[in-house]
Amino acid sequence: MAAERQVIGCHTTDSWKAQLQKGNESKQLMVVDFTASWCGPCRFISPFLAELAKKYPNVMFLKVDVDELKEVAAEWGVEAMPTFLFLKGGEKVGTVVGAKKEELEQTVIKHMPTATASA
Protein backbone atom coordinates (compact mmCIF):
# COMPACT_ATOMS: atom_id res chain seq x y z
CA MET A 1 0.00 0.00 0.00
CA ALA A 2 1.24 3.47 -0.87
CA ALA A 3 2.42 5.66 2.00
CA GLU A 4 0.28 8.54 0.75
CA ARG A 5 -3.09 7.63 -0.69
CA GLN A 6 -3.97 8.98 -4.09
CA VAL A 7 -6.50 8.65 -6.86
CA ILE A 8 -5.54 5.68 -9.03
CA GLY A 9 -6.00 6.19 -12.75
CA CYS A 10 -7.28 3.18 -14.69
CA HIS A 11 -6.20 3.53 -18.32
CA THR A 12 -6.81 0.00 -19.59
CA THR A 13 -9.57 -2.54 -19.11
CA ASP A 14 -7.03 -4.84 -17.45
CA SER A 15 -5.96 -2.18 -14.91
CA TRP A 16 -9.65 -1.45 -14.18
CA LYS A 17 -10.39 -5.14 -13.60
CA ALA A 18 -7.30 -5.53 -11.40
CA GLN A 19 -8.26 -2.55 -9.21
CA LEU A 20 -11.89 -3.68 -9.05
CA GLN A 21 -10.80 -7.14 -7.92
CA LYS A 22 -8.42 -5.65 -5.33
CA GLY A 23 -11.25 -3.49 -3.96
CA ASN A 24 -13.70 -6.41 -3.91
CA GLU A 25 -11.24 -8.67 -2.06
CA SER A 26 -10.37 -6.01 0.52
CA LYS A 27 -14.09 -5.21 1.05
CA GLN A 28 -13.13 -1.53 1.31
CA LEU A 29 -15.23 1.27 -0.09
CA MET A 30 -14.28 2.20 -3.65
CA VAL A 31 -15.09 5.59 -5.14
CA VAL A 32 -14.86 5.57 -8.93
CA ASP A 33 -14.68 8.91 -10.72
CA PHE A 34 -15.94 8.56 -14.30
CA THR A 35 -14.41 11.59 -15.97
CA ALA A 36 -13.37 13.04 -19.34
CA SER A 37 -10.48 15.32 -20.29
CA TRP A 38 -12.86 17.75 -22.10
CA CYS A 39 -15.24 18.03 -19.12
CA GLY A 40 -14.93 21.34 -17.20
CA PRO A 41 -16.72 20.17 -14.03
CA CYS A 42 -14.46 17.07 -14.03
CA ARG A 43 -11.36 19.27 -13.98
CA PHE A 44 -12.95 21.41 -11.24
CA ILE A 45 -13.61 18.45 -8.92
CA SER A 46 -10.35 16.57 -9.57
CA PRO A 47 -8.21 18.38 -6.92
CA PHE A 48 -10.99 17.88 -4.35
CA LEU A 49 -11.05 14.15 -5.08
CA ALA A 50 -7.28 14.04 -4.47
CA GLU A 51 -7.85 15.78 -1.11
CA LEU A 52 -10.48 13.18 -0.18
CA ALA A 53 -8.06 10.37 -1.06
CA LYS A 54 -5.55 11.80 1.43
CA LYS A 55 -8.21 12.51 4.06
CA TYR A 56 -9.78 9.01 3.91
CA PRO A 57 -6.89 6.53 3.52
CA ASN A 58 -9.17 3.52 4.13
CA VAL A 59 -11.17 4.33 0.98
CA MET A 60 -9.95 3.39 -2.51
CA PHE A 61 -10.30 6.17 -5.11
CA LEU A 62 -10.19 5.33 -8.82
CA LYS A 63 -10.44 7.51 -11.92
CA VAL A 64 -11.75 6.21 -15.25
CA ASP A 65 -11.67 8.33 -18.42
CA VAL A 66 -14.89 7.51 -20.29
CA ASP A 67 -13.20 8.12 -23.64
CA GLU A 68 -10.39 5.67 -22.83
CA LEU A 69 -12.65 3.00 -21.33
CA LYS A 70 -16.01 3.42 -23.07
CA GLU A 71 -17.01 -0.19 -22.36
CA VAL A 72 -16.43 0.22 -18.60
CA ALA A 73 -18.52 3.41 -18.54
CA ALA A 74 -21.28 1.66 -20.52
CA GLU A 75 -21.15 -1.40 -18.25
CA TRP A 76 -21.85 0.79 -15.20
CA GLY A 77 -24.49 2.92 -16.96
CA VAL A 78 -22.53 6.18 -16.83
CA GLU A 79 -24.28 8.85 -18.89
CA ALA A 80 -22.96 12.15 -17.48
CA MET A 81 -19.60 13.45 -16.31
CA PRO A 82 -18.47 13.50 -13.69
CA THR A 83 -20.25 10.47 -12.22
CA PHE A 84 -18.97 9.01 -8.97
CA LEU A 85 -19.88 5.41 -8.21
CA PHE A 86 -19.54 4.04 -4.69
CA LEU A 87 -18.82 0.30 -4.68
CA LYS A 88 -18.49 -2.22 -1.86
CA GLY A 89 -17.74 -5.86 -2.62
CA GLY A 90 -18.53 -5.29 -6.29
CA GLU A 91 -22.00 -3.88 -5.52
CA LYS A 92 -23.01 -0.28 -6.22
CA VAL A 93 -24.01 1.34 -2.92
CA GLY A 94 -24.28 4.95 -4.08
CA THR A 95 -23.92 7.44 -6.93
CA VAL A 96 -23.20 11.16 -7.14
CA VAL A 97 -23.62 12.83 -10.53
CA GLY A 98 -21.97 16.21 -10.99
CA ALA A 99 -19.16 18.17 -9.34
CA LYS A 100 -20.87 18.37 -5.94
CA LYS A 101 -18.12 18.57 -3.32
CA GLU A 102 -20.30 18.38 -0.22
CA GLU A 103 -22.51 15.56 -1.52
CA LEU A 104 -19.42 13.64 -2.63
CA GLU A 105 -17.75 13.83 0.79
CA GLN A 106 -21.00 13.07 2.65
CA THR A 107 -21.51 9.95 0.53
CA VAL A 108 -17.93 8.80 1.27
CA ILE A 109 -18.56 9.28 5.01
CA LYS A 110 -21.92 7.50 4.80
CA HIS A 111 -20.52 4.35 3.19
CA MET A 112 -17.03 3.98 4.66
CA PRO A 113 -16.42 1.60 7.56
CA THR A 114 -17.05 3.53 10.78
CA ALA A 115 -14.53 1.59 12.89
CA THR A 116 -11.61 2.81 10.77
CA ALA A 117 -12.90 6.29 9.98
CA SER A 118 -10.25 8.99 10.28
CA ALA A 119 -11.26 12.19 12.03
JSON list of C-alpha atoms in Angstrom, two decimals:
[
{"chain": "A", "resi": 1, "resn": "MET", "atom": "CA", "xyz": [0.00, 0.00, 0.00]},
{"chain": "A", "resi": 2, "resn": "ALA", "atom": "CA", "xyz": [1.24, 3.47, -0.87]},
{"chain": "A", "resi": 3, "resn": "ALA", "atom": "CA", "xyz": [2.42, 5.66, 2.00]},
{"chain": "A", "resi": 4, "resn": "GLU", "atom": "CA", "xyz": [0.28, 8.54, 0.75]},
{"chain": "A", "resi": 5, "resn": "ARG", "atom": "CA", "xyz": [-3.09, 7.63, -0.69]},
{"chain": "A", "resi": 6, "resn": "GLN", "atom": "CA", "xyz": [-3.97, 8.98, -4.09]},
{"chain": "A", "resi": 7, "resn": "VAL", "atom": "CA", "xyz": [-6.50, 8.65, -6.86]},
{"chain": "A", "resi": 8, "resn": "ILE", "atom": "CA", "xyz": [-5.54, 5.68, -9.03]},
{"chain": "A", "resi": 9, "resn": "GLY", "atom": "CA", "xyz": [-6.00, 6.19, -12.75]},
{"chain": "A", "resi": 10, "resn": "CYS", "atom": "CA", "xyz": [-7.28, 3.18, -14.69]},
{"chain": "A", "resi": 11, "resn": "HIS", "atom": "CA", "xyz": [-6.20, 3.53, -18.32]},
{"chain": "A", "resi": 12, "resn": "THR", "atom": "CA", "xyz": [-6.81, 0.00, -19.59]},
{"chain": "A", "resi": 13, "resn": "THR", "atom": "CA", "xyz": [-9.57, -2.54, -19.11]},
{"chain": "A", "resi": 14, "resn": "ASP", "atom": "CA", "xyz": [-7.03, -4.84, -17.45]},
{"chain": "A", "resi": 15, "resn": "SER", "atom": "CA", "xyz": [-5.96, -2.18, -14.91]},
{"chain": "A", "resi": 16, "resn": "TRP", "atom": "CA", "xyz": [-9.65, -1.45, -14.18]},
{"chain": "A", "resi": 17, "resn": "LYS", "atom": "CA", "xyz": [-10.39, -5.14, -13.60]},
{"chain": "A", "resi": 18, "resn": "ALA", "atom": "CA", "xyz": [-7.30, -5.53, -11.40]},
{"chain": "A", "resi": 19, "resn": "GLN", "atom": "CA", "xyz": [-8.26, -2.55, -9.21]},
{"chain": "A", "resi": 20, "resn": "LEU", "atom": "CA", "xyz": [-11.89, -3.68, -9.05]},
{"chain": "A", "resi": 21, "resn": "GLN", "atom": "CA", "xyz": [-10.80, -7.14, -7.92]},
{"chain": "A", "resi": 22, "resn": "LYS", "atom": "CA", "xyz": [-8.42, -5.65, -5.33]},
{"chain": "A", "resi": 23, "resn": "GLY", "atom": "CA", "xyz": [-11.25, -3.49, -3.96]},
{"chain": "A", "resi": 24, "resn": "ASN", "atom": "CA", "xyz": [-13.70, -6.41, -3.91]},
{"chain": "A", "resi": 25, "resn": "GLU", "atom": "CA", "xyz": [-11.24, -8.67, -2.06]},
{"chain": "A", "resi": 26, "resn": "SER", "atom": "CA", "xyz": [-10.37, -6.01, 0.52]},
{"chain": "A", "resi": 27, "resn": "LYS", "atom": "CA", "xyz": [-14.09, -5.21, 1.05]},
{"chain": "A", "resi": 28, "resn": "GLN", "atom": "CA", "xyz": [-13.13, -1.53, 1.31]},
{"chain": "A", "resi": 29, "resn": "LEU", "atom": "CA", "xyz": [-15.23, 1.27, -0.09]},
{"chain": "A", "resi": 30, "resn": "MET", "atom": "CA", "xyz": [-14.28, 2.20, -3.65]},
{"chain": "A", "resi": 31, "resn": "VAL", "atom": "CA", "xyz": [-15.09, 5.59, -5.14]},
{"chain": "A", "resi": 32, "resn": "VAL", "atom": "CA", "xyz": [-14.86, 5.57, -8.93]},
{"chain": "A", "resi": 33, "resn": "ASP", "atom": "CA", "xyz": [-14.68, 8.91, -10.72]},
{"chain": "A", "resi": 34, "resn": "PHE", "atom": "CA", "xyz": [-15.94, 8.56, -14.30]},
{"chain": "A", "resi": 35, "resn": "THR", "atom": "CA", "xyz": [-14.41, 11.59, -15.97]},
{"chain": "A", "resi": 36, "resn": "ALA", "atom": "CA", "xyz": [-13.37, 13.04, -19.34]},
{"chain": "A", "resi": 37, "resn": "SER", "atom": "CA", "xyz": [-10.48, 15.32, -20.29]},
{"chain": "A", "resi": 38, "resn": "TRP", "atom": "CA", "xyz": [-12.86, 17.75, -22.10]},
{"chain": "A", "resi": 39, "resn": "CYS", "atom": "CA", "xyz": [-15.24, 18.03, -19.12]},
{"chain": "A", "resi": 40, "resn": "GLY", "atom": "CA", "xyz": [-14.93, 21.34, -17.20]},
{"chain": "A", "resi": 41, "resn": "PRO", "atom": "CA", "xyz": [-16.72, 20.17, -14.03]},
{"chain": "A", "resi": 42, "resn": "CYS", "atom": "CA", "xyz": [-14.46, 17.07, -14.03]},
{"chain": "A", "resi": 43, "resn": "ARG", "atom": "CA", "xyz": [-11.36, 19.27, -13.98]},
{"chain": "A", "resi": 44, "resn": "PHE", "atom": "CA", "xyz": [-12.95, 21.41, -11.24]},
{"chain": "A", "resi": 45, "resn": "ILE", "atom": "CA", "xyz": [-13.61, 18.45, -8.92]},
{"chain": "A", "resi": 46, "resn": "SER", "atom": "CA", "xyz": [-10.35, 16.57, -9.57]},
{"chain": "A", "resi": 47, "resn": "PRO", "atom": "CA", "xyz": [-8.21, 18.38, -6.92]},
{"chain": "A", "resi": 48, "resn": "PHE", "atom": "CA", "xyz": [-10.99, 17.88, -4.35]},
{"chain": "A", "resi": 49, "resn": "LEU", "atom": "CA", "xyz": [-11.05, 14.15, -5.08]},
{"chain": "A", "resi": 50, "resn": "ALA", "atom": "CA", "xyz": [-7.28, 14.04, -4.47]},
{"chain": "A", "resi": 51, "resn": "GLU", "atom": "CA", "xyz": [-7.85, 15.78, -1.11]},
{"chain": "A", "resi": 52, "resn": "LEU", "atom": "CA", "xyz": [-10.48, 13.18, -0.18]},
{"chain": "A", "resi": 53, "resn": "ALA", "atom": "CA", "xyz": [-8.06, 10.37, -1.06]},
{"chain": "A", "resi": 54, "resn": "LYS", "atom": "CA", "xyz": [-5.55, 11.80, 1.43]},
{"chain": "A", "resi": 55, "resn": "LYS", "atom": "CA", "xyz": [-8.21, 12.51, 4.06]},
{"chain": "A", "resi": 56, "resn": "TYR", "atom": "CA", "xyz": [-9.78, 9.01, 3.91]},
{"chain": "A", "resi": 57, "resn": "PRO", "atom": "CA", "xyz": [-6.89, 6.53, 3.52]},
{"chain": "A", "resi": 58, "resn": "ASN", "atom": "CA", "xyz": [-9.17, 3.52, 4.13]},
{"chain": "A", "resi": 59, "resn": "VAL", "atom": "CA", "xyz": [-11.17, 4.33, 0.98]},
{"chain": "A", "resi": 60, "resn": "MET", "atom": "CA", "xyz": [-9.95, 3.39, -2.51]},
{"chain": "A", "resi": 61, "resn": "PHE", "atom": "CA", "xyz": [-10.30, 6.17, -5.11]},
{"chain": "A", "resi": 62, "resn": "LEU", "atom": "CA", "xyz": [-10.19, 5.33, -8.82]},
{"chain": "A", "resi": 63, "resn": "LYS", "atom": "CA", "xyz": [-10.44, 7.51, -11.92]},
{"chain": "A", "resi": 64, "resn": "VAL", "atom": "CA", "xyz": [-11.75, 6.21, -15.25]},
{"chain": "A", "resi": 65, "resn": "ASP", "atom": "CA", "xyz": [-11.67, 8.33, -18.42]},
{"chain": "A", "resi": 66, "resn": "VAL", "atom": "CA", "xyz": [-14.89, 7.51, -20.29]},
{"chain": "A", "resi": 67, "resn": "ASP", "atom": "CA", "xyz": [-13.20, 8.12, -23.64]},
{"chain": "A", "resi": 68, "resn": "GLU", "atom": "CA", "xyz": [-10.39, 5.67, -22.83]},
{"chain": "A", "resi": 69, "resn": "LEU", "atom": "CA", "xyz": [-12.65, 3.00, -21.33]},
{"chain": "A", "resi": 70, "resn": "LYS", "atom": "CA", "xyz": [-16.01, 3.42, -23.07]},
{"chain": "A", "resi": 71, "resn": "GLU", "atom": "CA", "xyz": [-17.01, -0.19, -22.36]},
{"chain": "A", "resi": 72, "resn": "VAL", "atom": "CA", "xyz": [-16.43, 0.22, -18.60]},
{"chain": "A", "resi": 73, "resn": "ALA", "atom": "CA", "xyz": [-18.52, 3.41, -18.54]},
{"chain": "A", "resi": 74, "resn": "ALA", "atom": "CA", "xyz": [-21.28, 1.66, -20.52]},
{"chain": "A", "resi": 75, "resn": "GLU", "atom": "CA", "xyz": [-21.15, -1.40, -18.25]},
{"chain": "A", "resi": 76, "resn": "TRP", "atom": "CA", "xyz": [-21.85, 0.79, -15.20]},
{"chain": "A", "resi": 77, "resn": "GLY", "atom": "CA", "xyz": [-24.49, 2.92, -16.96]},
{"chain": "A", "resi": 78, "resn": "VAL", "atom": "CA", "xyz": [-22.53, 6.18, -16.83]},
{"chain": "A", "resi": 79, "resn": "GLU", "atom": "CA", "xyz": [-24.28, 8.85, -18.89]},
{"chain": "A", "resi": 80, "resn": "ALA", "atom": "CA", "xyz": [-22.96, 12.15, -17.48]},
{"chain": "A", "resi": 81, "resn": "MET", "atom": "CA", "xyz": [-19.60, 13.45, -16.31]},
{"chain": "A", "resi": 82, "resn": "PRO", "atom": "CA", "xyz": [-18.47, 13.50, -13.69]},
{"chain": "A", "resi": 83, "resn": "THR", "atom": "CA", "xyz": [-20.25, 10.47, -12.22]},
{"chain": "A", "resi": 84, "resn": "PHE", "atom": "CA", "xyz": [-18.97, 9.01, -8.97]},
{"chain": "A", "resi": 85, "resn": "LEU", "atom": "CA", "xyz": [-19.88, 5.41, -8.21]},
{"chain": "A", "resi": 86, "resn": "PHE", "atom": "CA", "xyz": [-19.54, 4.04, -4.69]},
{"chain": "A", "resi": 87, "resn": "LEU", "atom": "CA", "xyz": [-18.82, 0.30, -4.68]},
{"chain": "A", "resi": 88, "resn": "LYS", "atom": "CA", "xyz": [-18.49, -2.22, -1.86]},
{"chain": "A", "resi": 89, "resn": "GLY", "atom": "CA", "xyz": [-17.74, -5.86, -2.62]},
{"chain": "A", "resi": 90, "resn": "GLY", "atom": "CA", "xyz": [-18.53, -5.29, -6.29]},
{"chain": "A", "resi": 91, "resn": "GLU", "atom": "CA", "xyz": [-22.00, -3.88, -5.52]},
{"chain": "A", "resi": 92, "resn": "LYS", "atom": "CA", "xyz": [-23.01, -0.28, -6.22]},
{"chain": "A", "resi": 93, "resn": "VAL", "atom": "CA", "xyz": [-24.01, 1.34, -2.92]},
{"chain": "A", "resi": 94, "resn": "GLY", "atom": "CA", "xyz": [-24.28, 4.95, -4.08]},
{"chain": "A", "resi": 95, "resn": "THR", "atom": "CA", "xyz": [-23.92, 7.44, -6.93]},
{"chain": "A", "resi": 96, "resn": "VAL", "atom": "CA", "xyz": [-23.20, 11.16, -7.14]},
{"chain": "A", "resi": 97, "resn": "VAL", "atom": "CA", "xyz": [-23.62, 12.83, -10.53]},
{"chain": "A", "resi": 98, "resn": "GLY", "atom": "CA", "xyz": [-21.97, 16.21, -10.99]},
{"chain": "A", "resi": 99, "resn": "ALA", "atom": "CA", "xyz": [-19.16, 18.17, -9.34]},
{"chain": "A", "resi": 100, "resn": "LYS", "atom": "CA", "xyz": [-20.87, 18.37, -5.94]},
{"chain": "A", "resi": 101, "resn": "LYS", "atom": "CA", "xyz": [-18.12, 18.57, -3.32]},
{"chain": "A", "resi": 102, "resn": "GLU", "atom": "CA", "xyz": [-20.30, 18.38, -0.22]},
{"chain": "A", "resi": 103, "resn": "GLU", "atom": "CA", "xyz": [-22.51, 15.56, -1.52]},
{"chain": "A", "resi": 104, "resn": "LEU", "atom": "CA", "xyz": [-19.42, 13.64, -2.63]},
{"chain": "A", "resi": 105, "resn": "GLU", "atom": "CA", "xyz": [-17.75, 13.83, 0.79]},
{"chain": "A", "resi": 106, "resn": "GLN", "atom": "CA", "xyz": [-21.00, 13.07, 2.65]},
{"chain": "A", "resi": 107, "resn": "THR", "atom": "CA", "xyz": [-21.51, 9.95, 0.53]},
{"chain": "A", "resi": 108, "resn": "VAL", "atom": "CA", "xyz": [-17.93, 8.80, 1.27]},
{"chain": "A", "resi": 109, "resn": "ILE", "atom": "CA", "xyz": [-18.56, 9.28, 5.01]},
{"chain": "A", "resi": 110, "resn": "LYS", "atom": "CA", "xyz": [-21.92, 7.50, 4.80]},
{"chain": "A", "resi": 111, "resn": "HIS", "atom": "CA", "xyz": [-20.52, 4.35, 3.19]},
{"chain": "A", "resi": 112, "resn": "MET", "atom": "CA", "xyz": [-17.03, 3.98, 4.66]},
{"chain": "A", "resi": 113, "resn": "PRO", "atom": "CA", "xyz": [-16.42, 1.60, 7.56]},
{"chain": "A", "resi": 114, "resn": "THR", "atom": "CA", "xyz": [-17.05, 3.53, 10.78]},
{"chain": "A", "resi": 115, "resn": "ALA", "atom": "CA", "xyz": [-14.53, 1.59, 12.89]},
{"chain": "A", "resi": 116, "resn": "THR", "atom": "CA", "xyz": [-11.61, 2.81, 10.77]},
{"chain": "A", "resi": 117, "resn": "ALA", "atom": "CA", "xyz": [-12.90, 6.29, 9.98]},
{"chain": "A", "resi": 118, "resn": "SER", "atom": "CA", "xyz": [-10.25, 8.99, 10.28]},
{"chain": "A", "resi": 119, "resn": "ALA", "atom": "CA", "xyz": [-11.26, 12.19, 12.03]}
]
